[in-house]
Short mmCIF file of C-alpha atoms in Angstrom, two decimals:
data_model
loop_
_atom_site.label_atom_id
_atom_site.label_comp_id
_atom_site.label_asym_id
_atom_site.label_seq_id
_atom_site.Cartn_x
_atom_site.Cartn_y
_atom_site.Cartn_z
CA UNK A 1 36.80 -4.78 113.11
CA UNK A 2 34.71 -5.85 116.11
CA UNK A 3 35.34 -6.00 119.95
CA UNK A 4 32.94 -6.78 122.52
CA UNK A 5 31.33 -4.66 125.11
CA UNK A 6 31.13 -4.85 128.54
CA UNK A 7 27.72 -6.60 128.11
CA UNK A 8 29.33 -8.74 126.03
CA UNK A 9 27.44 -7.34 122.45
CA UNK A 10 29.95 -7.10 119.52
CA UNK A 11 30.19 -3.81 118.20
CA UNK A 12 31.88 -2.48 115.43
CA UNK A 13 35.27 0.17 115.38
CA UNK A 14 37.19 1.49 112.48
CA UNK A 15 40.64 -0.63 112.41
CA UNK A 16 43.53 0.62 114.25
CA UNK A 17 47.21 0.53 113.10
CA UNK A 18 48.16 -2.12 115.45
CA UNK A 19 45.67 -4.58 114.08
CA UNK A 20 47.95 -5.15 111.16
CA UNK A 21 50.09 -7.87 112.02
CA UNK A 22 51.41 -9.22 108.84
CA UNK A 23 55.47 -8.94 108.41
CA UNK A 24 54.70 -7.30 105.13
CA UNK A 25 53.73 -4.08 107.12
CA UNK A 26 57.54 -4.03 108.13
CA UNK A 27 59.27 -1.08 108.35
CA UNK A 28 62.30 -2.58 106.92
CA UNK A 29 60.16 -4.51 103.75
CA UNK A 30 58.56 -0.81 103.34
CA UNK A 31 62.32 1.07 103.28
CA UNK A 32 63.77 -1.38 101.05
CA UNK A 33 60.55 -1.15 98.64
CA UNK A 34 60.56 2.53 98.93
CA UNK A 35 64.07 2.46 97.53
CA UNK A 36 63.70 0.36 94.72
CA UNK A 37 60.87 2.58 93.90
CA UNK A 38 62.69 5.89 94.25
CA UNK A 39 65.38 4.02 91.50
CA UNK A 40 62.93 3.10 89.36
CA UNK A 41 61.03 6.88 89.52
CA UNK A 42 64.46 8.54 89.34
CA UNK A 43 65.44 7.05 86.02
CA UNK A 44 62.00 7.51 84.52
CA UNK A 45 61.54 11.19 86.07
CA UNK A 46 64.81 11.67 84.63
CA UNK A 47 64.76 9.95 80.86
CA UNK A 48 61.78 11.44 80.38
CA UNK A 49 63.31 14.89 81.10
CA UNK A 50 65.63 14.19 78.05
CA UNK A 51 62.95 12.56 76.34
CA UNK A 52 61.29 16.39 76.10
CA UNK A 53 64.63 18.35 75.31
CA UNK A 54 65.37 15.30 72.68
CA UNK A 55 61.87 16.81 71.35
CA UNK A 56 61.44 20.53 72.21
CA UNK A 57 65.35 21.65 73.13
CA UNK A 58 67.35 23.56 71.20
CA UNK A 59 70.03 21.32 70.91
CA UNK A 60 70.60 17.28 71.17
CA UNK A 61 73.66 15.17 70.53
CA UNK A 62 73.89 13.39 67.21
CA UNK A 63 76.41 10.64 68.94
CA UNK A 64 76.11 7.86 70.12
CA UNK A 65 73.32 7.01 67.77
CA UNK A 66 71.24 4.59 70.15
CA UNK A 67 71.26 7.36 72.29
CA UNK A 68 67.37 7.89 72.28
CA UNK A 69 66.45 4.42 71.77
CA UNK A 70 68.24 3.42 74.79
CA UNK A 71 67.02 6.71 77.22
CA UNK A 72 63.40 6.01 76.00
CA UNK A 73 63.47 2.05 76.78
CA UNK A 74 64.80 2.91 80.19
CA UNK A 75 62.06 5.37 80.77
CA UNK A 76 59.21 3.37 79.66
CA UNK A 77 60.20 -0.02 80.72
CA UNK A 78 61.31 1.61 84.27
CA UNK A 79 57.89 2.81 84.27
CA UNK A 80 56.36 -0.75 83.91
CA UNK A 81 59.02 -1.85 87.05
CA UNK A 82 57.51 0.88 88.98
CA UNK A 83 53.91 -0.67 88.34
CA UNK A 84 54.09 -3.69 91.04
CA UNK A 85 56.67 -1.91 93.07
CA UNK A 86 54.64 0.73 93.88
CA UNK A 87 51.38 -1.32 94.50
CA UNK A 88 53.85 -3.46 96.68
CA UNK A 89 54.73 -0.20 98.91
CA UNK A 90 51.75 1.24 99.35
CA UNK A 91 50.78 -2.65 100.77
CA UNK A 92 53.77 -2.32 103.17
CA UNK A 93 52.03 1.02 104.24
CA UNK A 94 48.71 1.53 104.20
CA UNK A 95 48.22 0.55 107.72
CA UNK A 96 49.57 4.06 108.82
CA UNK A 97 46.52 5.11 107.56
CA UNK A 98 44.56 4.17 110.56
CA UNK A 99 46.78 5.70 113.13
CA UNK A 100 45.95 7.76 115.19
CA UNK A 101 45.43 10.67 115.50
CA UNK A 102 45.21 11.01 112.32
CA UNK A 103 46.89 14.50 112.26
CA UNK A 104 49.48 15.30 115.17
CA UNK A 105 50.82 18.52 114.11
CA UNK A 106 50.72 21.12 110.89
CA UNK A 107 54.22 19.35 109.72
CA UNK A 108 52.18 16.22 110.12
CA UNK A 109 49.17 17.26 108.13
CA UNK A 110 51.57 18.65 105.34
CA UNK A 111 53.85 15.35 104.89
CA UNK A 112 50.17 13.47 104.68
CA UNK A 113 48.53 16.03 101.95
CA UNK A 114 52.34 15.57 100.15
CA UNK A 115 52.08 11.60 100.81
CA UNK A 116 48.44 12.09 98.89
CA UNK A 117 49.77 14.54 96.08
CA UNK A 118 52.79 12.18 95.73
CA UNK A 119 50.14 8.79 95.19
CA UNK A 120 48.33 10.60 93.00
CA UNK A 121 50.79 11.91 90.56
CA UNK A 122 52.31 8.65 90.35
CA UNK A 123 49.68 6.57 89.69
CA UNK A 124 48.56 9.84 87.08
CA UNK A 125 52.12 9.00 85.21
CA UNK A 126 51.67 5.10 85.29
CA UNK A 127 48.32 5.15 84.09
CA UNK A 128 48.85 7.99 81.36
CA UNK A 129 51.96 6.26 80.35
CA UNK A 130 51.08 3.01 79.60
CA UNK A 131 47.77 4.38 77.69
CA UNK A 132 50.51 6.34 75.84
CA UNK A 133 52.58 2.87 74.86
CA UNK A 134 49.14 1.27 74.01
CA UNK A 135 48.07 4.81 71.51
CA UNK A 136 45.68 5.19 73.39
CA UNK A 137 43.94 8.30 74.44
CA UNK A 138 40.88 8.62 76.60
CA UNK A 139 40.56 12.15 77.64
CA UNK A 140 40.66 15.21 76.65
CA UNK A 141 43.87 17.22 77.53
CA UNK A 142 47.15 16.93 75.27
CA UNK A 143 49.15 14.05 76.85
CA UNK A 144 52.46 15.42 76.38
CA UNK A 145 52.82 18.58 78.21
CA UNK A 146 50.39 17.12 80.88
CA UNK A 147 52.62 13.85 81.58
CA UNK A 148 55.67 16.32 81.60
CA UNK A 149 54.23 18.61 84.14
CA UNK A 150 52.61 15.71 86.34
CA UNK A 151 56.35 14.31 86.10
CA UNK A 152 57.79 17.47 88.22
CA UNK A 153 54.72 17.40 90.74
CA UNK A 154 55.57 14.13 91.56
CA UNK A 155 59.42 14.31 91.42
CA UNK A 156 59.14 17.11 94.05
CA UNK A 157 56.30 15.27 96.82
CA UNK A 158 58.77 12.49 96.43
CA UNK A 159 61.39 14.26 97.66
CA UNK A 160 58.97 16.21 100.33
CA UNK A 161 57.90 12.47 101.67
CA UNK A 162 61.98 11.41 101.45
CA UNK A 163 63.02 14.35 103.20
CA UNK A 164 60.49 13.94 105.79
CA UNK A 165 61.34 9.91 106.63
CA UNK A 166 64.58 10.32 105.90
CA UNK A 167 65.03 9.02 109.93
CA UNK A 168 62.68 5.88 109.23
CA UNK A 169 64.11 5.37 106.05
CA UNK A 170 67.52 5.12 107.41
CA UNK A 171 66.34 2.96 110.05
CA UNK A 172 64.64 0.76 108.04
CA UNK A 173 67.72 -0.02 105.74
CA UNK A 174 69.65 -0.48 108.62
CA UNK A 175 67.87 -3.18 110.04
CA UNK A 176 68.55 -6.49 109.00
CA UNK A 177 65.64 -8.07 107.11
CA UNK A 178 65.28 -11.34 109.75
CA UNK A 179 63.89 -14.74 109.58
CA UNK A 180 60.44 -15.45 109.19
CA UNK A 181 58.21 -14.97 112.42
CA UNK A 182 56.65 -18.51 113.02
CA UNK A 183 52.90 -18.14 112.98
CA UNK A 184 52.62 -15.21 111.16
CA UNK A 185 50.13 -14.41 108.98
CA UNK A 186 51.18 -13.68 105.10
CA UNK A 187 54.36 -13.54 103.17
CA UNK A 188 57.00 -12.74 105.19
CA UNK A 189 59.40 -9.95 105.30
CA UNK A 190 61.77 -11.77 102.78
CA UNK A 191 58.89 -13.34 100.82
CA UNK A 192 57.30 -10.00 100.14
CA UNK A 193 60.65 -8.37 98.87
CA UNK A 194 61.15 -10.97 96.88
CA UNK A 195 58.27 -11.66 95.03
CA UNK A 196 57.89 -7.70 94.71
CA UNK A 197 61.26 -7.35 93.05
CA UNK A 198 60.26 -10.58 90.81
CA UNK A 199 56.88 -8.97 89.53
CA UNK A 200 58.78 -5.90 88.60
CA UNK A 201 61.29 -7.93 87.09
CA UNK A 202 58.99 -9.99 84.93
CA UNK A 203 56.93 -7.14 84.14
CA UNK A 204 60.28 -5.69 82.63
CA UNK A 205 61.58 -8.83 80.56
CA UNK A 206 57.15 -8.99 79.54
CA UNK A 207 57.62 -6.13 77.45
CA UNK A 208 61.18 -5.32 77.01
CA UNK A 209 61.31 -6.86 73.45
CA UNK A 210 60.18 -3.89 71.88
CA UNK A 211 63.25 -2.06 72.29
CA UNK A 212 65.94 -4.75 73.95
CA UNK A 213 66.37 -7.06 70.40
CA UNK A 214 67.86 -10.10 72.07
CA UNK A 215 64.80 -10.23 74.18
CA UNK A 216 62.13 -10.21 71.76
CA UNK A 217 61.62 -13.86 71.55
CA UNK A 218 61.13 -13.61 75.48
CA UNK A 219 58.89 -10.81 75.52
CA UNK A 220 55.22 -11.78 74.79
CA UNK A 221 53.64 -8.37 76.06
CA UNK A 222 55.91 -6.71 73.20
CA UNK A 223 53.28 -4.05 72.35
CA UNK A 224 55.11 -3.08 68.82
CA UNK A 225 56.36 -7.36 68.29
CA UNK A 226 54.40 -7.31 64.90
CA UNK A 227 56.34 -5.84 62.05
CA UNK A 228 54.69 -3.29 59.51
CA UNK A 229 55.25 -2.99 56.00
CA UNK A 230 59.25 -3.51 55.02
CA UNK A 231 59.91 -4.91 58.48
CA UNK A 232 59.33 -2.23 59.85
CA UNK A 233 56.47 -1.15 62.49
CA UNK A 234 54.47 2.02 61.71
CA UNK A 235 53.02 4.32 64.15
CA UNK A 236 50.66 6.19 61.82
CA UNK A 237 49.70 5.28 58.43
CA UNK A 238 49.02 7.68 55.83
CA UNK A 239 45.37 6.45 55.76
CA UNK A 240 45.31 8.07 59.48
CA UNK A 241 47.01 11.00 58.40
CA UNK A 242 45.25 11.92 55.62
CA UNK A 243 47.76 11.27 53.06
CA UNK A 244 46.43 9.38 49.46
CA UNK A 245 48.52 8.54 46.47
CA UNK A 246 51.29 10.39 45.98
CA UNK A 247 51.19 11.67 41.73
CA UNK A 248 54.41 12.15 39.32
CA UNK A 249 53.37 16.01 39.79
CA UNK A 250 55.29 15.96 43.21
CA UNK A 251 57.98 18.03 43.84
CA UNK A 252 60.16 18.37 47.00
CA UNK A 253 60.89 22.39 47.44
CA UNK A 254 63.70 23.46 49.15
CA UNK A 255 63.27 27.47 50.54
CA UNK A 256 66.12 29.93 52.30
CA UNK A 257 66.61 33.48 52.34
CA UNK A 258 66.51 34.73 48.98
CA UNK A 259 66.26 31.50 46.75
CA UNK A 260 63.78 28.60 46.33
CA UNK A 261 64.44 25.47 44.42
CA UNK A 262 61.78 22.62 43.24
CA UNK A 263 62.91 18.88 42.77
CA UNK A 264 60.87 15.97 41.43
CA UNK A 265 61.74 12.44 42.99
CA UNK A 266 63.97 11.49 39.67
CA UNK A 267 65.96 14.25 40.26
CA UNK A 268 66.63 13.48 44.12
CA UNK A 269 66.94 10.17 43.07
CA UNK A 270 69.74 11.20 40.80
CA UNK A 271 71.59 12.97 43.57
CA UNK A 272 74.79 10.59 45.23
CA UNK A 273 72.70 8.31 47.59
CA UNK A 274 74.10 7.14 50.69
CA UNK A 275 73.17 3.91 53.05
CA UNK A 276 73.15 3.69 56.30
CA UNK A 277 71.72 1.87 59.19
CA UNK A 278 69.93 3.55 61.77
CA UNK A 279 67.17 2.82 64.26
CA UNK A 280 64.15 4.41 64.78
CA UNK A 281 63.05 5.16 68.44
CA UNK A 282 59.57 6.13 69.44
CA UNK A 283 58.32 7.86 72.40
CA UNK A 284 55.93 4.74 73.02
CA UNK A 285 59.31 3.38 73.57
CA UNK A 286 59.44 0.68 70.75
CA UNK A 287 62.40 0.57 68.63
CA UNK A 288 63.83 -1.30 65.46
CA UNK A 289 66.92 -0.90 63.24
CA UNK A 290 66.43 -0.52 59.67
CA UNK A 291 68.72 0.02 56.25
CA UNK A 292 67.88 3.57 54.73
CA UNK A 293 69.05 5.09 51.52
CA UNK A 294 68.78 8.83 50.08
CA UNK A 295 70.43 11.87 50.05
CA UNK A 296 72.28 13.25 53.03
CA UNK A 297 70.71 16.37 53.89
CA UNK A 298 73.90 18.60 53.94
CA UNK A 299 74.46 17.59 50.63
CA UNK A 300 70.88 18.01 49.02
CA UNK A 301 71.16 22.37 49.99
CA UNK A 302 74.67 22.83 48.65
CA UNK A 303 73.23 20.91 45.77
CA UNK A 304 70.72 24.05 45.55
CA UNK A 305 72.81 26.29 46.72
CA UNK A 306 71.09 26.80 49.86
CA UNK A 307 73.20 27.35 53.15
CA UNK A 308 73.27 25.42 56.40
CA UNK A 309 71.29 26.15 59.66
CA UNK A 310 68.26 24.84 61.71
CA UNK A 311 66.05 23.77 58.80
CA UNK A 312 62.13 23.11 59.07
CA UNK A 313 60.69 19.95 57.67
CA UNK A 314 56.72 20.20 56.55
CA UNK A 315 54.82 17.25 55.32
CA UNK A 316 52.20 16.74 53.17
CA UNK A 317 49.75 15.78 55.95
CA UNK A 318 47.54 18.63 56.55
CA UNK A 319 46.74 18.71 60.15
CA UNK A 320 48.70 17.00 62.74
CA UNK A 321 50.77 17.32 66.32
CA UNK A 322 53.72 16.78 64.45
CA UNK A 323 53.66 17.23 60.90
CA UNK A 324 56.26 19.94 61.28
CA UNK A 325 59.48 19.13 62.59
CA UNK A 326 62.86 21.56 63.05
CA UNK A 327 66.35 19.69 62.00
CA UNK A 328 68.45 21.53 64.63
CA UNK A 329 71.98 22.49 63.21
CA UNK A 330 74.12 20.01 64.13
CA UNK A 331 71.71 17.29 62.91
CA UNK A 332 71.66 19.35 59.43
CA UNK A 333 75.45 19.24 59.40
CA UNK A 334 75.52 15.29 60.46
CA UNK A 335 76.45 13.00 57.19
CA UNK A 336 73.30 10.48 58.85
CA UNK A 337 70.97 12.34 58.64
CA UNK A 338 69.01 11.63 54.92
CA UNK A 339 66.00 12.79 53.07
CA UNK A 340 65.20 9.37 53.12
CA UNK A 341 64.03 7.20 49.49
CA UNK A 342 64.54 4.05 50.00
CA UNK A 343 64.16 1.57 52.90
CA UNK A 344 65.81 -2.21 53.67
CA UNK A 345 66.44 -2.05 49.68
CA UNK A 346 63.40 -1.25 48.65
CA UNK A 347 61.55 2.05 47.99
CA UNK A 348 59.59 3.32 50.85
CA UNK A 349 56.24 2.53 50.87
CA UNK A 350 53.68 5.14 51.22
CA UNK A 351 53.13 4.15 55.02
CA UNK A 352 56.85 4.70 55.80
CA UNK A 353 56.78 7.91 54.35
CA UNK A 354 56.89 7.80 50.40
CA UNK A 355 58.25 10.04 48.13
CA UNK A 356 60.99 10.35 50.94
CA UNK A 357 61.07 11.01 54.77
CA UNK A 358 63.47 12.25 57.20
CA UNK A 359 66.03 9.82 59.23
CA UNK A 360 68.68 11.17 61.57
CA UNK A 361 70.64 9.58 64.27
CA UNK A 362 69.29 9.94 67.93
CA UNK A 363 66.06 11.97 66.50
CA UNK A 364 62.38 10.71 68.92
CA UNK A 365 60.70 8.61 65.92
CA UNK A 366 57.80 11.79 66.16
CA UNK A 367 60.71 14.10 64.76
CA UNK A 368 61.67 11.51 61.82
CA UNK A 369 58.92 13.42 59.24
CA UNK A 370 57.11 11.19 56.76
CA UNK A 371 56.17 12.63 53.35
CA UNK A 372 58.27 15.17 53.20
CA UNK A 373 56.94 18.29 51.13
CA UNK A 374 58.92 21.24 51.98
CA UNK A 375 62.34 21.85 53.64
CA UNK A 376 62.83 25.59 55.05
CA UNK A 377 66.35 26.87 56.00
CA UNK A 378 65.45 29.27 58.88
CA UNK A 379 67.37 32.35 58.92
#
């Protein structure tokens, strides 16, 4: 900014909160935004939280069985409505950034360092996330326990920064939005809520596709649109995990406390098959329904004579995040969930998983093993 002197020389002075005229800047446009935002964060902070007991807990509903396709579309696609929301709120904001003094009091200086922590971690979950939707990985930590520990650092400076504007927040939604100021400069109070809640909504119906099925002829930013082989999308083929042609020689073994049984293909084949449809659900948030056939897996160990419990799944890829999954009790028990052999009428491909995979109502799509080698009844 510049004023003049006394001598009448223009010099130049950092910009002061009052120099921001725009309506945008509105503490009622910046209350409303802030609580669009806080709905959009709550029901990602808190689908992703099931998201990680769907995948690490020791226990997850087999009913209804859209259940994680439907918690894992809300969390990622409320994550892409939080995208222009946010950068809309921190608009309506920034000025307070050049008031001053810039520090007042210690309970001033710790609802700014919380307003910082709480900026950061959500534009660390935004970013991270939609690199996640993408595959895409560039850096070095593990992405999942990182994302889920950012998610509780943020959670909590968001309430911090609530708690502490709770009396401008109320204020702000009390206020009646207004006409338009004549003259002013920008969009105006109404202009800027709208076209804010239209981004997020567009951003939303962009991508939505992937998981919503009546909207995937509306959705051109559909990152998992294209189908794989049998219909269906893949997330990693067995080139990528190291897994080559599958030989006549393979056996499926089946191991509990005190016994161990060995099956060829033919012979799970020749087991009652069942059919079901199921989707798959993937932590990218993609989803698709698909016709499976094979064995139910209650009925392949009293076939062996094996009992029922939590039973772990190993696959023939060798190295891998999740090449090992655990079928928790009450999935083992569930009459959907198959050693998979066949898929949309056809026998799985190698990509989807041949000799047979894993499907199971409400299971992440990471937890649905491909080439299955072993299955372990823990004790």
């Amino acid at each position: 900014m510049t004023e003049r002197s006394e001598v009448g020389r223009p010099h130049l002075r950092l910009p002061r909160e009052e120099d921001f005229r725009a309506e945008g800047h509105d503490v009622r446009v910046a209350a409303r935004l802030g609580l669009l935002l806080g709905v959009a964060f709550g029901l990602c902070f808190v689908t992703g939280v099931l998201s990680h007991v769907a995948q690490h807990g020791s226990w997850w509903p087999t009913r209804p069985v859209n259940l994680y396709r439907v918690t894992q579309g809300v969390h990622v696609l409320s994550g892409i409505a939080a995208v222009p929301l946010l950068l809309a709120k921190l608009w309506s904001v920034y000025p307070r950034l050049f008031a001053r003094p810039v520090v007042r009091s210690v309970g001033h200086a710790l609802e700014r360092v919380s307003l910082f922590v709480l900026i950061g971690a959500a534009f660390f979950q935004l970013a991270t996330g939609m690199f996640n939707s993408a595959q895409s990985y560039p850096w070095l930590f593990r992405f999942v326990p990182t994302h889920y520990a950012v998610a509780w650092v943020a959670i909590g400076a968001l309430l911090v920064h609530v708690a502490a504007k709770l009396p401008k927040i109320r204020d702000g939604l009390r206020r009646q939005v207004g006409r338009p100021t004549p003259g002013a400069a920008g969009l105006s109070r109404r202009g800027l809520l709208a076209t804010s809640g239209f981004a997020a909504l567009a951003a939303v119906v962009a991508t939505a596709g992937a998981t919503v099925p009546w909207l995937y002829r509306v959705s051109p930013l559909s990152w998992r649109a294209a189908r794989g082989p049998q219909g269906l999308p893949i997330n990693r083929s067995a080139t990528a995990a190291g897994v080559g042609r599958v030989g006549a020689d393979w056996r499926l073994t089946v191991e509990w406390p005190g016994g161990r049984r060995e099956l060829s293909r033919d012979q799970l084949a020749a087991l009652p098959q069942h059919t079901v449809r199921l989707p798959i659900a993937c932590v990218e948030g993609w989803s698709a329904s698909a016709v499976w056939t094979g064995v139910v897996v209650a009925d392949l160990l009293a076939a062996v004579g094996a009992p029922t419990g939590r039973v772990q799944v190993e696959s023939l890829e060798a190295v891998g995040t999740y090449r090992e999954s655990l079928l928790l009790p009450d999935h083992v028990r569930d009459r959907l969930t198959l050693l998979a052999l066949g898929l949309n009428g056809a026998e799985l491909s190698l990509d989807h998983g041949y000799p047979c995979r894993i499907i199971a109502a409400t299971r992440p799509g990471v937890l649905q093993t491909k080439w299955v080698a072993v299955l372990r009844v823990l004790p």
